[in-house]
PDB file of C-alpha atoms in Angstrom:
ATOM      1  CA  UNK A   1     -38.796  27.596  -5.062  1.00 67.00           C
ATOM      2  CA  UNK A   2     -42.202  26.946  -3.088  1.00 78.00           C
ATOM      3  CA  UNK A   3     -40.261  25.571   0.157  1.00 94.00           C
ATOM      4  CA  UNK A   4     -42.855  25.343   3.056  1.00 96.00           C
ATOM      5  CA  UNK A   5     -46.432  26.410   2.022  1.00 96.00           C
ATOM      6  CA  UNK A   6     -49.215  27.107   4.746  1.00 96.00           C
ATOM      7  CA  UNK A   7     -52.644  27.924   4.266  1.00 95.00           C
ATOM      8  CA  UNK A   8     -54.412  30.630   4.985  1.00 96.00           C
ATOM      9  CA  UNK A   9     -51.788  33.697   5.697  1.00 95.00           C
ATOM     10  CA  UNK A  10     -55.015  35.288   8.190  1.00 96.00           C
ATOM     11  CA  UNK A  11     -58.145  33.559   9.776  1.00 96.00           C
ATOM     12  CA  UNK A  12     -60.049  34.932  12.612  1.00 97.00           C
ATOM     13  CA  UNK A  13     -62.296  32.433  14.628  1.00 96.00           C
ATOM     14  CA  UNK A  14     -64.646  32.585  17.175  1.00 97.00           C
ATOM     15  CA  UNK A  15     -64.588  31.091  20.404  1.00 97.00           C
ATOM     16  CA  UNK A  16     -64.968  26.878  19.807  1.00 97.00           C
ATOM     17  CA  UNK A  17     -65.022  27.368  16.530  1.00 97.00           C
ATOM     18  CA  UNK A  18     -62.557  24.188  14.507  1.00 96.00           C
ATOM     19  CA  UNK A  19     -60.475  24.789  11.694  1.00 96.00           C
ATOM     20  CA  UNK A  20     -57.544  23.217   9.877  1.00 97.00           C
ATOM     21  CA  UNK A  21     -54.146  24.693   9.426  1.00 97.00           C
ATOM     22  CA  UNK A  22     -52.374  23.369   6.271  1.00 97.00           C
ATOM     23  CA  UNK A  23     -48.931  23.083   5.300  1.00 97.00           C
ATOM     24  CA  UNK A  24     -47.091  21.337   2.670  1.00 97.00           C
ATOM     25  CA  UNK A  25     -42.999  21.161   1.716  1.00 97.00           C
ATOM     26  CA  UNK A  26     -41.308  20.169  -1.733  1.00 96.00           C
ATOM     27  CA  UNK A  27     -37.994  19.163  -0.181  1.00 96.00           C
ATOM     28  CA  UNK A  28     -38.562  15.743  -0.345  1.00 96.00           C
ATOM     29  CA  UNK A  29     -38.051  16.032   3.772  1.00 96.00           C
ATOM     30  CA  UNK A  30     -38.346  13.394   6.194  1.00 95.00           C
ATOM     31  CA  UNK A  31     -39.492  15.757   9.464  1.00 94.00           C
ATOM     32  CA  UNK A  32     -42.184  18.192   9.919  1.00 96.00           C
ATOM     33  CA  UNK A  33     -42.843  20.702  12.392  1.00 95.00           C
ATOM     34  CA  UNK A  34     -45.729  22.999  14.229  1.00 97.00           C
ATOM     35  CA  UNK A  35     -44.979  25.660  16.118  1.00 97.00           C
ATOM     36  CA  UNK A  36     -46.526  29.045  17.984  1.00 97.00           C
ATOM     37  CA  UNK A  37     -45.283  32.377  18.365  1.00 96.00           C
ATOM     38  CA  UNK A  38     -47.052  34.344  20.825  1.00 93.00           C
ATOM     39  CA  UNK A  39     -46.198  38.439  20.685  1.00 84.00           C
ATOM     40  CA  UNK A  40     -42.877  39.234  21.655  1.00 78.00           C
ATOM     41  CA  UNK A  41     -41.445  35.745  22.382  1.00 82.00           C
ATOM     42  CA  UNK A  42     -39.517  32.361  21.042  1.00 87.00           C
ATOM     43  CA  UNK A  43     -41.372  29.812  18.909  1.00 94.00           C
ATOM     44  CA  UNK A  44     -42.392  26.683  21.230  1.00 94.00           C
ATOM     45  CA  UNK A  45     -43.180  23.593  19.234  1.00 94.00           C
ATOM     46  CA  UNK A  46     -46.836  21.978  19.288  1.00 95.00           C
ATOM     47  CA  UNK A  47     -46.355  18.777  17.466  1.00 95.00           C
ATOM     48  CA  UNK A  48     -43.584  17.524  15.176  1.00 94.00           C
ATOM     49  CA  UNK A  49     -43.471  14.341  12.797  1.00 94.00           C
ATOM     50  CA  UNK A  50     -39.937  12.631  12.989  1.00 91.00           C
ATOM     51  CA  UNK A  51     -41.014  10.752   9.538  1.00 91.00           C
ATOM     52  CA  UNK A  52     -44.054   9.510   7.767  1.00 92.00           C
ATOM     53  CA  UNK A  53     -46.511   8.171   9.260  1.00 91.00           C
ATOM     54  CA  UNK A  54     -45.214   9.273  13.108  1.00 93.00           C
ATOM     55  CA  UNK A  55     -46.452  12.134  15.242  1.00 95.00           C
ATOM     56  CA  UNK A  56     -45.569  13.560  18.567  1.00 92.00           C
ATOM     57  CA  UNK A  57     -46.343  15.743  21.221  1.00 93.00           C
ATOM     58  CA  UNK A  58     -44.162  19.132  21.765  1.00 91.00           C
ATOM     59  CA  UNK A  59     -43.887  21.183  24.312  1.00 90.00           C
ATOM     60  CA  UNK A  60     -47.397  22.824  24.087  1.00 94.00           C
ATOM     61  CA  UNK A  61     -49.819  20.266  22.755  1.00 96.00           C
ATOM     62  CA  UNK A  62     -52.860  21.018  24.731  1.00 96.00           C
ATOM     63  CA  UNK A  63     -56.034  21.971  22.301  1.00 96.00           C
ATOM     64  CA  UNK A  64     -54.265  20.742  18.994  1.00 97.00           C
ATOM     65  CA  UNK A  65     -54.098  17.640  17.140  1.00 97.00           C
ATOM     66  CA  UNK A  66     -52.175  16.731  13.797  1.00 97.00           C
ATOM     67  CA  UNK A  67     -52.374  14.502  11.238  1.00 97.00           C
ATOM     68  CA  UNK A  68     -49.070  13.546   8.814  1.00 96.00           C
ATOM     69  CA  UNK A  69     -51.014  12.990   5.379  1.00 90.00           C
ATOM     70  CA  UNK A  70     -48.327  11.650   3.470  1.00 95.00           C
ATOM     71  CA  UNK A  71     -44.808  12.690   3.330  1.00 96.00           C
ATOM     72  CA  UNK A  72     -45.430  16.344   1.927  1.00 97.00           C
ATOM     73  CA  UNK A  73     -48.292  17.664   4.082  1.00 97.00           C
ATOM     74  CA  UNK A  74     -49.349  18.141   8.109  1.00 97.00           C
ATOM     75  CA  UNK A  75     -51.703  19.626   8.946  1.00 97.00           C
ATOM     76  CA  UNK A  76     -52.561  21.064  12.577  1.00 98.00           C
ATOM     77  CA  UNK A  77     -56.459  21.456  13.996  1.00 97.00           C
ATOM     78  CA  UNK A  78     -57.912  23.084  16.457  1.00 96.00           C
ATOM     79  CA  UNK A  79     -61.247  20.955  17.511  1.00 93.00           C
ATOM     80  CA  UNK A  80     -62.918  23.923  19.745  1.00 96.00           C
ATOM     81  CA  UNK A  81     -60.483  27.190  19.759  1.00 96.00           C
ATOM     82  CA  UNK A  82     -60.141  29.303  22.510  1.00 97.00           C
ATOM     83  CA  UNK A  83     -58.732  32.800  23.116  1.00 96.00           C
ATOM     84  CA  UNK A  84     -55.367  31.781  24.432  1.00 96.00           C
ATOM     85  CA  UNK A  85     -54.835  29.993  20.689  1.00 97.00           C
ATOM     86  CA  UNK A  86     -54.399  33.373  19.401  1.00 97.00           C
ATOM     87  CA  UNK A  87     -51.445  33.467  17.855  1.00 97.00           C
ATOM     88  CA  UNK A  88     -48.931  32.832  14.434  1.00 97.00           C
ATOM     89  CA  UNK A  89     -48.401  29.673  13.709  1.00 98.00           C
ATOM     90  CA  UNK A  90     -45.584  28.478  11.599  1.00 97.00           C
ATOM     91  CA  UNK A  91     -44.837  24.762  10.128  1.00 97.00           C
ATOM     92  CA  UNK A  92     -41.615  23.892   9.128  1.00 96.00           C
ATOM     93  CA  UNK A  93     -39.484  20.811   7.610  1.00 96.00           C
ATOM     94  CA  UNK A  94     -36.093  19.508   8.063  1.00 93.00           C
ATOM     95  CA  UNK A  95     -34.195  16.467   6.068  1.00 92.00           C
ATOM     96  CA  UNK A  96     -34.126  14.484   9.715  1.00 87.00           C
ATOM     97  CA  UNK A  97     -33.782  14.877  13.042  1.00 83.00           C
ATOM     98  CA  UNK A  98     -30.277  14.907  13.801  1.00 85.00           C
ATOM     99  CA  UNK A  99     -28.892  18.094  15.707  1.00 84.00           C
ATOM    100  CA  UNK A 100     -27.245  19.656  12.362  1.00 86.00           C
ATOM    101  CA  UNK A 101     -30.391  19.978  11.079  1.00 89.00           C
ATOM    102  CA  UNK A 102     -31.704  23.278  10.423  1.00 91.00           C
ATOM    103  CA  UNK A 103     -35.474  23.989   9.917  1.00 93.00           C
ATOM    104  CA  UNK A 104     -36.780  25.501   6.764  1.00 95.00           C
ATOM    105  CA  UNK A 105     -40.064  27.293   7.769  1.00 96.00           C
ATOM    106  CA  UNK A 106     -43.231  28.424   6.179  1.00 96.00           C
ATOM    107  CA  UNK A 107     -44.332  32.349   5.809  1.00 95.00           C
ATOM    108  CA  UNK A 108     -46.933  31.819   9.355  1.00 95.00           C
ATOM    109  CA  UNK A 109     -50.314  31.772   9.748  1.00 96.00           C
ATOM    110  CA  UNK A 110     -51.954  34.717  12.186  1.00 96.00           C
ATOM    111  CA  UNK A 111     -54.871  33.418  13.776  1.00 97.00           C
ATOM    112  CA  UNK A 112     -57.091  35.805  15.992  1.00 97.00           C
ATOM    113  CA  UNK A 113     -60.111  33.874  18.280  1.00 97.00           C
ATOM    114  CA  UNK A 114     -62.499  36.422  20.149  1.00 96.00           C
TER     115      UNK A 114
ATOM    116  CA  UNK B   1     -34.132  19.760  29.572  1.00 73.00           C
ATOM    117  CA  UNK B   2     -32.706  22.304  26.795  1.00 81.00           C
ATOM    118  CA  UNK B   3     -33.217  26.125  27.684  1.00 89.00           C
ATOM    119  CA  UNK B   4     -31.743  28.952  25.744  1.00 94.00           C
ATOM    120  CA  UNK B   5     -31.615  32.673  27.017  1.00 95.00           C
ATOM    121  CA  UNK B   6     -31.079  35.585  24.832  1.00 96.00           C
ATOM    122  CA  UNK B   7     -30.976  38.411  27.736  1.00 95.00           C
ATOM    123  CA  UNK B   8     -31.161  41.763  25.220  1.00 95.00           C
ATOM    124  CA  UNK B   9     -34.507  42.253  24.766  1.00 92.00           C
ATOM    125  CA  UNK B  10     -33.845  45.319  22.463  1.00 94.00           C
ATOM    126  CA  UNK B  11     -30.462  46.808  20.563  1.00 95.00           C
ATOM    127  CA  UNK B  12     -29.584  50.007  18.891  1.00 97.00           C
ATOM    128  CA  UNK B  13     -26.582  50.160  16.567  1.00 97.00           C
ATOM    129  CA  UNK B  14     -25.558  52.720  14.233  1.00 97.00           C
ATOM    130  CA  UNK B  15     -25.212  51.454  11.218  1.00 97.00           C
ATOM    131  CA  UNK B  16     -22.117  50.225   9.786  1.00 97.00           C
ATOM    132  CA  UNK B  17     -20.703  49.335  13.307  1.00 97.00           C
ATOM    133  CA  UNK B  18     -20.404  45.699  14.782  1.00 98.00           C
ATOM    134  CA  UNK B  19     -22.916  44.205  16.560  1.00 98.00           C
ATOM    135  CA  UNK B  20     -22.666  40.897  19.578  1.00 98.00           C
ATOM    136  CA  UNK B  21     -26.196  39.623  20.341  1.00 98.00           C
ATOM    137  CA  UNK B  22     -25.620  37.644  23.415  1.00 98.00           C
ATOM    138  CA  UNK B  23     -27.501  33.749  23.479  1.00 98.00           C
ATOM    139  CA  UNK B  24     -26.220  31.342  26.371  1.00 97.00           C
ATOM    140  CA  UNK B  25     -27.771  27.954  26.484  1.00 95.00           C
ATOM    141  CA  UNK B  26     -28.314  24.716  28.828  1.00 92.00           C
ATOM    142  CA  UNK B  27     -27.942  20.845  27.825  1.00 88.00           C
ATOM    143  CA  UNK B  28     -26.748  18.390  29.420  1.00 85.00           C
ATOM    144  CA  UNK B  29     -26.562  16.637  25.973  1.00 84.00           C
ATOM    145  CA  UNK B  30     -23.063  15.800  24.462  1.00 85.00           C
ATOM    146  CA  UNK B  31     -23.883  16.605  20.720  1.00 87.00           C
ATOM    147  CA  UNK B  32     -25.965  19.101  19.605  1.00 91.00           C
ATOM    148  CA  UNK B  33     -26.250  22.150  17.247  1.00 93.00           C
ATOM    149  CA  UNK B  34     -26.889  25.735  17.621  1.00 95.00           C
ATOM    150  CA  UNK B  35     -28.492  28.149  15.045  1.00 96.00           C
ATOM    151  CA  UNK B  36     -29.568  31.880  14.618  1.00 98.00           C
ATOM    152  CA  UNK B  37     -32.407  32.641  13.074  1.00 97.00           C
ATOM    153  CA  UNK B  38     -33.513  36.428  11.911  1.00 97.00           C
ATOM    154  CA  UNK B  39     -37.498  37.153  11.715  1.00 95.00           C
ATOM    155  CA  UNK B  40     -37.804  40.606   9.673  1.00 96.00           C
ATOM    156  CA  UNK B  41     -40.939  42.691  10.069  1.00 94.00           C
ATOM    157  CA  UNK B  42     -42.681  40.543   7.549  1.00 92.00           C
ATOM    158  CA  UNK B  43     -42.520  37.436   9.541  1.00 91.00           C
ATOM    159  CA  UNK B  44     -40.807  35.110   7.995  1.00 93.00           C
ATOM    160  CA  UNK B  45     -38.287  32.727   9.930  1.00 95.00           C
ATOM    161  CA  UNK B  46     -34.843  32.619   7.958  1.00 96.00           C
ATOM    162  CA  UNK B  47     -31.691  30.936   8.962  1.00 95.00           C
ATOM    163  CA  UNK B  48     -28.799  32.511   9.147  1.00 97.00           C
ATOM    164  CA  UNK B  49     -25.761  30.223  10.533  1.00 97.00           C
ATOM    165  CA  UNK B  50     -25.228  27.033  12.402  1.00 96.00           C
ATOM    166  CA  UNK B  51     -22.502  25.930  14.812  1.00 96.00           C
ATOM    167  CA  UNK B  52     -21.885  21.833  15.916  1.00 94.00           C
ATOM    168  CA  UNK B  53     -20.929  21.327  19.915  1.00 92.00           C
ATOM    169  CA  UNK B  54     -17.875  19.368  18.138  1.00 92.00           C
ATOM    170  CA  UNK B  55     -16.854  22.072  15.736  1.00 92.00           C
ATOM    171  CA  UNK B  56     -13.491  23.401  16.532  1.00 89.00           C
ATOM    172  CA  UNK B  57     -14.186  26.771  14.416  1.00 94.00           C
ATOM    173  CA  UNK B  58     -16.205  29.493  15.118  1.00 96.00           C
ATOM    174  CA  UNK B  59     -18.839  29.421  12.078  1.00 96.00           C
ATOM    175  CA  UNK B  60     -18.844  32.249   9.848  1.00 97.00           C
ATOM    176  CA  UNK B  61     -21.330  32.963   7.271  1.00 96.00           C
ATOM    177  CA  UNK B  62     -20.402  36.275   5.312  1.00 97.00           C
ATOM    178  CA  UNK B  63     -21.336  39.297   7.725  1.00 97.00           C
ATOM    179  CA  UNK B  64     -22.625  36.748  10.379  1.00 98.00           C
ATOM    180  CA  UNK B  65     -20.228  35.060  12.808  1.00 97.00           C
ATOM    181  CA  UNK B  66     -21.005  32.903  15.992  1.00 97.00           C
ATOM    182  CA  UNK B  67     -18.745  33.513  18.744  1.00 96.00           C
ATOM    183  CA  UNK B  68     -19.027  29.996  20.269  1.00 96.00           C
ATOM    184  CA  UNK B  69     -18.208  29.446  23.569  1.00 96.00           C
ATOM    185  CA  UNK B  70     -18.420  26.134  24.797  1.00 94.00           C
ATOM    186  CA  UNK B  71     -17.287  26.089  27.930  1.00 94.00           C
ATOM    187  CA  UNK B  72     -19.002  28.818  28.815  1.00 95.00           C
ATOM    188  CA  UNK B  73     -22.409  27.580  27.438  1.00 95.00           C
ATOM    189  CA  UNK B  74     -22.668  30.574  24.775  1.00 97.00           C
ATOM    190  CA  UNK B  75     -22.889  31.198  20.948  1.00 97.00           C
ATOM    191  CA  UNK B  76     -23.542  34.830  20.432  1.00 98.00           C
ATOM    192  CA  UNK B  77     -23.783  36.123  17.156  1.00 98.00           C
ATOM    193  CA  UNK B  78     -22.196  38.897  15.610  1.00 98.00           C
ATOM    194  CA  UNK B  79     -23.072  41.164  12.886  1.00 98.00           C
ATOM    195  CA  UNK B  80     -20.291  43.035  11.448  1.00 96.00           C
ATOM    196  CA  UNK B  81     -21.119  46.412   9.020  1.00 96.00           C
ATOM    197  CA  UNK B  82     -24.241  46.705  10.043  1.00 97.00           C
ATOM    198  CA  UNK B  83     -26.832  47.594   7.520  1.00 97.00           C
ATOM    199  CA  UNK B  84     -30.580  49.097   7.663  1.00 97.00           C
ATOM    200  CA  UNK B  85     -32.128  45.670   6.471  1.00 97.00           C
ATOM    201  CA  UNK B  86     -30.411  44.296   9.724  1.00 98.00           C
ATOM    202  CA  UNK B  87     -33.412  45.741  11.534  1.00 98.00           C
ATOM    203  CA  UNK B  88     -35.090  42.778  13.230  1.00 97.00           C
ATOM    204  CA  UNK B  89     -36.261  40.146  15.795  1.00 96.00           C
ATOM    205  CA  UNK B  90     -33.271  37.525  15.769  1.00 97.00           C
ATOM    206  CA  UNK B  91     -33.613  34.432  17.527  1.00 97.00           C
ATOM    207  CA  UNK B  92     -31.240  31.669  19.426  1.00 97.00           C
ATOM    208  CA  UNK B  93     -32.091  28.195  19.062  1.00 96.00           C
ATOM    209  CA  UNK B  94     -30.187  24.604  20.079  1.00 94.00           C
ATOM    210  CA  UNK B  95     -31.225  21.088  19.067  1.00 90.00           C
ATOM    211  CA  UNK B  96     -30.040  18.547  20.892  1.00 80.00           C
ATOM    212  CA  UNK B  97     -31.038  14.629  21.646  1.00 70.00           C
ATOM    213  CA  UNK B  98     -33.393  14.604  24.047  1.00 62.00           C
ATOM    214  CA  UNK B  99     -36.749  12.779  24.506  1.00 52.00           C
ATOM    215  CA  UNK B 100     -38.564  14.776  22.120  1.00 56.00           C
ATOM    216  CA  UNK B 101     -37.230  13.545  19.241  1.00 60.00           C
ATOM    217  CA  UNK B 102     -34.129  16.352  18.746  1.00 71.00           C
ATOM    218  CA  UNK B 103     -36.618  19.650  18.965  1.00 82.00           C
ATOM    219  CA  UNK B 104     -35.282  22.460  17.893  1.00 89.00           C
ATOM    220  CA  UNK B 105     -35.765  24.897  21.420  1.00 91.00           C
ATOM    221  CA  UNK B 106     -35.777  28.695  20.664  1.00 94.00           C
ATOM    222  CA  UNK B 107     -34.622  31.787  23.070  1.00 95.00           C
ATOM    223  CA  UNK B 108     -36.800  34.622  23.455  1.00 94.00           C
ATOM    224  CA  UNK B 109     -34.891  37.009  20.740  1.00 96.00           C
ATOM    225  CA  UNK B 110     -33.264  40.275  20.913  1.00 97.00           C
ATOM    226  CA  UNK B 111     -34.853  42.995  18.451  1.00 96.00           C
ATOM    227  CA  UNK B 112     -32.165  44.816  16.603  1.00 98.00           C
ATOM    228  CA  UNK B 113     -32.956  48.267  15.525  1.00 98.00           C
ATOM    229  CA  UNK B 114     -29.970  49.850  12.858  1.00 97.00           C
ATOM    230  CA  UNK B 115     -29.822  53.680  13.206  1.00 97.00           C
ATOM    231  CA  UNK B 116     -29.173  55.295   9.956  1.00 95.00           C
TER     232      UNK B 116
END
């Protein structure tokens, strides 16, 4: 039972470095998710896609962008990262949108930029 | 705008005692669904019980229960027999319609610590 699967677990990056944060689900599910946990708080959302071929901003979008491949994968970027990026940052899916739905979420990728 | 506010930063309990970790929450939308979510050491998120604004139960999930309080804007969860593995960060969350597209908003958690 693979669930949510992001890629890598670790990376550290230097200042304006770029790299791609993958994720991919096997739930057949409609919405997908980005968000960031900094130390010792709540997970804020960066992006979400509602359904294929849609993306939208979240409540921290600044820095990011996404890209909904097809209906299994988004992935999140970071063009030129900067300190304040550092952080664990979990994708997750969920059959829709509607308010009884619960997230399924991915094991978290911890990503360090000096 | 949704805000949820978990206002226990930290939490001792002995283990095998009952524990209430305290989540209050503001919407001003008519539907929408509260969760708890418990984030061991290793990091993963997992879900541990859901309540509906429109349920008329309290939702109960084996030890897990949600006290929900709707007129009073709360849904804390409680832990009953506590166990070691309960040690944790546990997090409040509510998803409700609003313009982005139902997001699911989280608290700031309460870390649980189970005394043997």
């Amino acid at each position: 039972n693979a669930g949510v699967t992001q890629t890598p677990k670790f990376q550290v990056l230097k200042t304006g470095q770029s790299m791609t944060l993958q994720c991919a689900q096997d739930m057949n599910h409609n919405s997908m998710y980005w968000y960031r946990q900094d130390p010792g708080m709540g997970l804020r959302l960066i992006y979400y896609s509602a359904s294929e071929g849609t993306t939208d901003k979240g409540e921290v979008p600044n820095g990011y962008n996404v890209s909904r491949l097809n209906k299994r994968e988004f992935s999140l970027r970071l063009e030129s990262a900067a300190p304040s990026q550092t952080s664990v940052y979990f994708c997750a899916s969920s059959a829709g949108t509607g308010y009884d739905e619960k997230l399924f979420f991915g094991s978290g990728t911890q990503l360090s930029v000096l | 705008a949704q805000k949820i506010t978990q206002t226990q930063p930290g939490m001792f309990v002995q283990e095998k005692e009952a524990v209430t970790l305290d989540c209050t929450y503001d919407t001003s939308d008519p539907s929408y669904g509260l969760f708890w979510y418990k984030q061991p050491s290793s990091g993963e998120m997992i879900f541990l019980i859901y309540q509906g604004s429109y349920d008329q139960q309290n939702a109960t999930e084996g030890r897990y229960s949600l006290n929900f309080q709707k007129a009073r804007k709360s849904a804390n969860l409680v832990i009953s027999a506590s166990q070691l593995g309960d040690s944790a960060m546990y997090f409040c969350a509510m998803r409700g319609f609003n313009n982005a597209g139902n997001m699911l908003t989280f608290g700031g958690g309460t870390r649980l610590m189970v005394k043997p």
